[in-house]
PDB file of C-alpha atoms in Angstrom:
ATOM      1  CA  UNK A1294      80.907  78.546  97.206  1.00  0.00           C
ATOM      2  CA  UNK A1295      79.783  81.674  98.971  1.00  0.00           C
ATOM      3  CA  UNK A1296      82.016  84.744  98.918  1.00  0.00           C
ATOM      4  CA  UNK A1297      81.412  87.649 101.312  1.00  0.00           C
ATOM      5  CA  UNK A1298      82.358  91.252 100.494  1.00  0.00           C
ATOM      6  CA  UNK A1299      81.860  93.926 103.161  1.00  0.00           C
ATOM      7  CA  UNK A1300      81.303  97.608 102.537  1.00  0.00           C
ATOM      8  CA  UNK A1301      80.105 100.714 104.336  1.00  0.00           C
ATOM      9  CA  UNK A1302      77.364 103.004 103.020  1.00  0.00           C
ATOM     10  CA  UNK A1303      78.665 106.523 102.486  1.00  0.00           C
ATOM     11  CA  UNK A1304      76.655 109.726 102.260  1.00  0.00           C
ATOM     12  CA  UNK A1305      77.241 109.800  98.487  1.00  0.00           C
ATOM     13  CA  UNK A1306      75.449 106.413  98.217  1.00  0.00           C
ATOM     14  CA  UNK A1307      72.180 107.811  99.562  1.00  0.00           C
ATOM     15  CA  UNK A1308      69.300 109.748  98.041  1.00  0.00           C
ATOM     16  CA  UNK A1309      67.229 112.670  99.302  1.00  0.00           C
ATOM     17  CA  UNK A1310      65.321 110.331 101.639  1.00  0.00           C
ATOM     18  CA  UNK A1311      68.590 109.217 103.269  1.00  0.00           C
ATOM     19  CA  UNK A1312      68.441 105.658 101.966  1.00  0.00           C
ATOM     20  CA  UNK A1313      70.738 103.949  99.486  1.00  0.00           C
ATOM     21  CA  UNK A1314      69.844 105.009  95.950  1.00  0.00           C
ATOM     22  CA  UNK A1315      68.566 101.964  94.086  1.00  0.00           C
ATOM     23  CA  UNK A1316      71.242 101.984  91.349  1.00  0.00           C
ATOM     24  CA  UNK A1317      73.994 101.812  93.965  1.00  0.00           C
ATOM     25  CA  UNK A1318      72.949  98.282  94.908  1.00  0.00           C
ATOM     26  CA  UNK A1319      74.070  97.308  91.397  1.00  0.00           C
ATOM     27  CA  UNK A1320      77.411  99.001  92.028  1.00  0.00           C
ATOM     28  CA  UNK A1321      77.764  97.106  95.300  1.00  0.00           C
ATOM     29  CA  UNK A1322      77.159  93.717  93.686  1.00  0.00           C
ATOM     30  CA  UNK A1323      79.515  94.622  90.808  1.00  0.00           C
ATOM     31  CA  UNK A1324      82.319  95.323  93.286  1.00  0.00           C
ATOM     32  CA  UNK A1325      81.602  92.042  95.031  1.00  0.00           C
ATOM     33  CA  UNK A1326      81.676  90.122  91.714  1.00  0.00           C
ATOM     34  CA  UNK A1327      85.016  91.693  90.814  1.00  0.00           C
ATOM     35  CA  UNK A1328      86.506  90.648  94.150  1.00  0.00           C
ATOM     36  CA  UNK A1329      84.897  87.203  93.861  1.00  0.00           C
ATOM     37  CA  UNK A1330      86.631  86.588  90.510  1.00  0.00           C
ATOM     38  CA  UNK A1331      89.879  88.029  91.931  1.00  0.00           C
ATOM     39  CA  UNK A1332      89.628  85.564  94.844  1.00  0.00           C
ATOM     40  CA  UNK A1333      89.745  82.760  92.249  1.00  0.00           C
ATOM     41  CA  UNK A1334      93.157  84.070  91.170  1.00  0.00           C
ATOM     42  CA  UNK A1335      91.877  85.592  87.928  1.00  0.00           C
ATOM     43  CA  UNK A1336      93.222  88.932  86.692  1.00  0.00           C
ATOM     44  CA  UNK A1337      90.387  90.229  84.502  1.00  0.00           C
ATOM     45  CA  UNK A1338      92.592  92.952  83.000  1.00  0.00           C
ATOM     46  CA  UNK A1339      95.163  90.362  81.911  1.00  0.00           C
ATOM     47  CA  UNK A1340      92.377  88.131  80.598  1.00  0.00           C
ATOM     48  CA  UNK A1341      91.225  90.966  78.353  1.00  0.00           C
ATOM     49  CA  UNK A1342      94.745  91.903  77.251  1.00  0.00           C
ATOM     50  CA  UNK A1343      95.993  88.357  76.663  1.00  0.00           C
ATOM     51  CA  UNK A1344      92.888  86.442  75.558  1.00  0.00           C
ATOM     52  CA  UNK A1345      90.535  89.209  74.427  1.00  0.00           C
ATOM     53  CA  UNK A1346      87.800  87.879  76.722  1.00  0.00           C
ATOM     54  CA  UNK A1347      85.620  89.710  79.239  1.00  0.00           C
ATOM     55  CA  UNK A1348      82.702  88.840  81.485  1.00  0.00           C
ATOM     56  CA  UNK A1349      79.567  90.920  80.964  1.00  0.00           C
ATOM     57  CA  UNK A1350      76.175  90.959  82.646  1.00  0.00           C
ATOM     58  CA  UNK A1351      73.657  89.286  80.351  1.00  0.00           C
ATOM     59  CA  UNK A1352      70.687  89.132  82.682  1.00  0.00           C
ATOM     60  CA  UNK A1353      69.870  90.506  86.108  1.00  0.00           C
ATOM     61  CA  UNK A1354      66.801  90.070  88.287  1.00  0.00           C
ATOM     62  CA  UNK A1355      66.607  91.842  91.618  1.00  0.00           C
ATOM     63  CA  UNK A1356      64.273  92.585  94.486  1.00  0.00           C
ATOM     64  CA  UNK A1357      64.545  95.307  97.115  1.00  0.00           C
ATOM     65  CA  UNK A1358      63.348  94.090 100.524  1.00  0.00           C
ATOM     66  CA  UNK A1359      64.431  96.768 103.013  1.00  0.00           C
ATOM     67  CA  UNK A1360      66.429 100.007 102.767  1.00  0.00           C
ATOM     68  CA  UNK A1361      70.073 100.447 103.690  1.00  0.00           C
ATOM     69  CA  UNK A1362      71.032 103.786 105.183  1.00  0.00           C
ATOM     70  CA  UNK A1363      74.034 106.032 105.656  1.00  0.00           C
ATOM     71  CA  UNK A1364      76.860 104.410 107.675  1.00  0.00           C
ATOM     72  CA  UNK A1365      75.384 100.884 107.543  1.00  0.00           C
ATOM     73  CA  UNK A1366      77.922  98.106 107.155  1.00  0.00           C
ATOM     74  CA  UNK A1367      76.690  95.717 104.499  1.00  0.00           C
ATOM     75  CA  UNK A1368      77.760  92.280 103.316  1.00  0.00           C
ATOM     76  CA  UNK A1369      77.323  91.198  99.724  1.00  0.00           C
ATOM     77  CA  UNK A1370      77.202  87.416  99.511  1.00  0.00           C
ATOM     78  CA  UNK A1371      77.994  85.939  96.111  1.00  0.00           C
ATOM     79  CA  UNK A1372      77.242  82.288  95.443  1.00  0.00           C
ATOM     80  CA  UNK A1373      77.749  80.218  92.316  1.00  0.00           C
ATOM     81  CA  UNK A1374      74.529  78.689  90.989  1.00  0.00           C
ATOM     82  CA  UNK A1375      75.766  77.318  87.664  1.00  0.00           C
ATOM     83  CA  UNK A1376      78.741  77.463  85.318  1.00  0.00           C
ATOM     84  CA  UNK A1377      78.289  76.263  81.760  1.00  0.00           C
ATOM     85  CA  UNK A1378      80.233  76.718  78.534  1.00  0.00           C
ATOM     86  CA  UNK A1379      79.767  80.470  78.060  1.00  0.00           C
ATOM     87  CA  UNK A1380      77.685  81.482  81.075  1.00  0.00           C
ATOM     88  CA  UNK A1381      78.068  81.866  84.830  1.00  0.00           C
ATOM     89  CA  UNK A1382      74.991  82.215  87.028  1.00  0.00           C
ATOM     90  CA  UNK A1383      75.320  83.783  90.457  1.00  0.00           C
ATOM     91  CA  UNK A1384      73.132  84.593  93.416  1.00  0.00           C
ATOM     92  CA  UNK A1385      74.114  87.928  94.988  1.00  0.00           C
ATOM     93  CA  UNK A1386      72.351  89.075  98.136  1.00  0.00           C
ATOM     94  CA  UNK A1387      73.013  92.080 100.374  1.00  0.00           C
ATOM     95  CA  UNK A1388      72.668  91.875 104.152  1.00  0.00           C
ATOM     96  CA  UNK A1389      72.889  94.274 107.070  1.00  0.00           C
ATOM     97  CA  UNK A1390      73.945  91.928 109.859  1.00  0.00           C
ATOM     98  CA  UNK A1391      71.520  89.011 109.345  1.00  0.00           C
ATOM     99  CA  UNK A1392      68.759  91.095 107.697  1.00  0.00           C
ATOM    100  CA  UNK A1393      68.359  90.448 103.967  1.00  0.00           C
ATOM    101  CA  UNK A1394      67.959  93.808 102.185  1.00  0.00           C
ATOM    102  CA  UNK A1395      68.420  93.007  98.494  1.00  0.00           C
ATOM    103  CA  UNK A1396      68.293  89.829  96.412  1.00  0.00           C
ATOM    104  CA  UNK A1397      69.612  89.347  92.907  1.00  0.00           C
ATOM    105  CA  UNK A1398      70.337  86.664  90.348  1.00  0.00           C
ATOM    106  CA  UNK A1399      72.970  87.550  87.780  1.00  0.00           C
ATOM    107  CA  UNK A1400      73.883  85.756  84.560  1.00  0.00           C
ATOM    108  CA  UNK A1401      77.311  86.576  83.190  1.00  0.00           C
ATOM    109  CA  UNK A1402      78.348  85.849  79.635  1.00  0.00           C
ATOM    110  CA  UNK A1403      81.899  85.538  78.436  1.00  0.00           C
ATOM    111  CA  UNK A1404      82.419  87.495  75.209  1.00  0.00           C
ATOM    112  CA  UNK A1405      85.280  88.336  72.879  1.00  0.00           C
ATOM    113  CA  UNK A1406      86.315  91.813  71.732  1.00  0.00           C
ATOM    114  CA  UNK A1407      83.517  91.807  69.123  1.00  0.00           C
ATOM    115  CA  UNK A1408      80.890  91.008  71.757  1.00  0.00           C
ATOM    116  CA  UNK A1409      80.390  87.446  70.530  1.00  0.00           C
ATOM    117  CA  UNK A1410      79.848  84.705  73.127  1.00  0.00           C
ATOM    118  CA  UNK A1411      82.885  82.530  73.812  1.00  0.00           C
ATOM    119  CA  UNK A1412      83.657  79.785  76.297  1.00  0.00           C
ATOM    120  CA  UNK A1413      84.322  80.742  79.916  1.00  0.00           C
ATOM    121  CA  UNK A1414      88.125  80.653  80.375  1.00  0.00           C
ATOM    122  CA  UNK A1415      89.314  77.440  81.990  1.00  0.00           C
ATOM    123  CA  UNK A1416      91.043  79.340  84.821  1.00  0.00           C
ATOM    124  CA  UNK A1417      87.696  80.829  85.897  1.00  0.00           C
ATOM    125  CA  UNK A1418      85.692  77.642  85.401  1.00  0.00           C
ATOM    126  CA  UNK A1419      88.202  75.451  87.231  1.00  0.00           C
ATOM    127  CA  UNK A1420      88.425  77.971  90.090  1.00  0.00           C
ATOM    128  CA  UNK A1421      84.647  78.050  90.477  1.00  0.00           C
ATOM    129  CA  UNK A1422      84.319  74.277  90.317  1.00  0.00           C
ATOM    130  CA  UNK A1423      87.307  73.687  92.636  1.00  0.00           C
ATOM    131  CA  UNK A1424      85.825  75.922  95.319  1.00  0.00           C
ATOM    132  CA  UNK A1425      82.344  74.423  94.887  1.00  0.00           C
ATOM    133  CA  UNK A1426      83.795  70.886  95.282  1.00  0.00           C
ATOM    134  CA  UNK A1427      85.774  71.933  98.371  1.00  0.00           C
ATOM    135  CA  UNK A1428      82.549  73.019 100.048  1.00  0.00           C
ATOM    136  CA  UNK A1429      80.844  69.746  99.115  1.00  0.00           C
ATOM    137  CA  UNK A1430      83.558  67.701 100.830  1.00  0.00           C
ATOM    138  CA  UNK A1431      83.777  69.717 104.028  1.00  0.00           C
ATOM    139  CA  UNK A1432      85.507  72.930 103.064  1.00  0.00           C
ATOM    140  CA  UNK A1433      84.627  76.146 104.807  1.00  0.00           C
ATOM    141  CA  UNK A1434      81.922  78.522 103.679  1.00  0.00           C
ATOM    142  CA  UNK A1435      81.659  82.149 104.619  1.00  0.00           C
TER     143      UNK A1435
END
């Protein structure tokens, strides 16, 4: 499954050189991940309140390929790579039109209130796997 999240670069996102400040790319992919999970029908606030579980970034690798600038419209594409017992692996790339600007691979861990790894909630896992299967049998990708 590939999920697309669009955003516009604001002045506050840029640095003295007029390009997007590097840390803001992490904010952009975080927003996209939040909306990606929401698109699966998962309320992360309720998951924390009711089950005491949250998703946290365990590992992130990224590469900056070209700068984004003020007023650019960007697309963050999030794609599931793997979903195992307590971990979700995603590919998150940022584009301006068809130009790839930023690449990242993100591993999420599911943890309890004490920070201990726990199994990914079934509602998230089934949503991820359902959408991945739909694409395999002719569903639509973004």
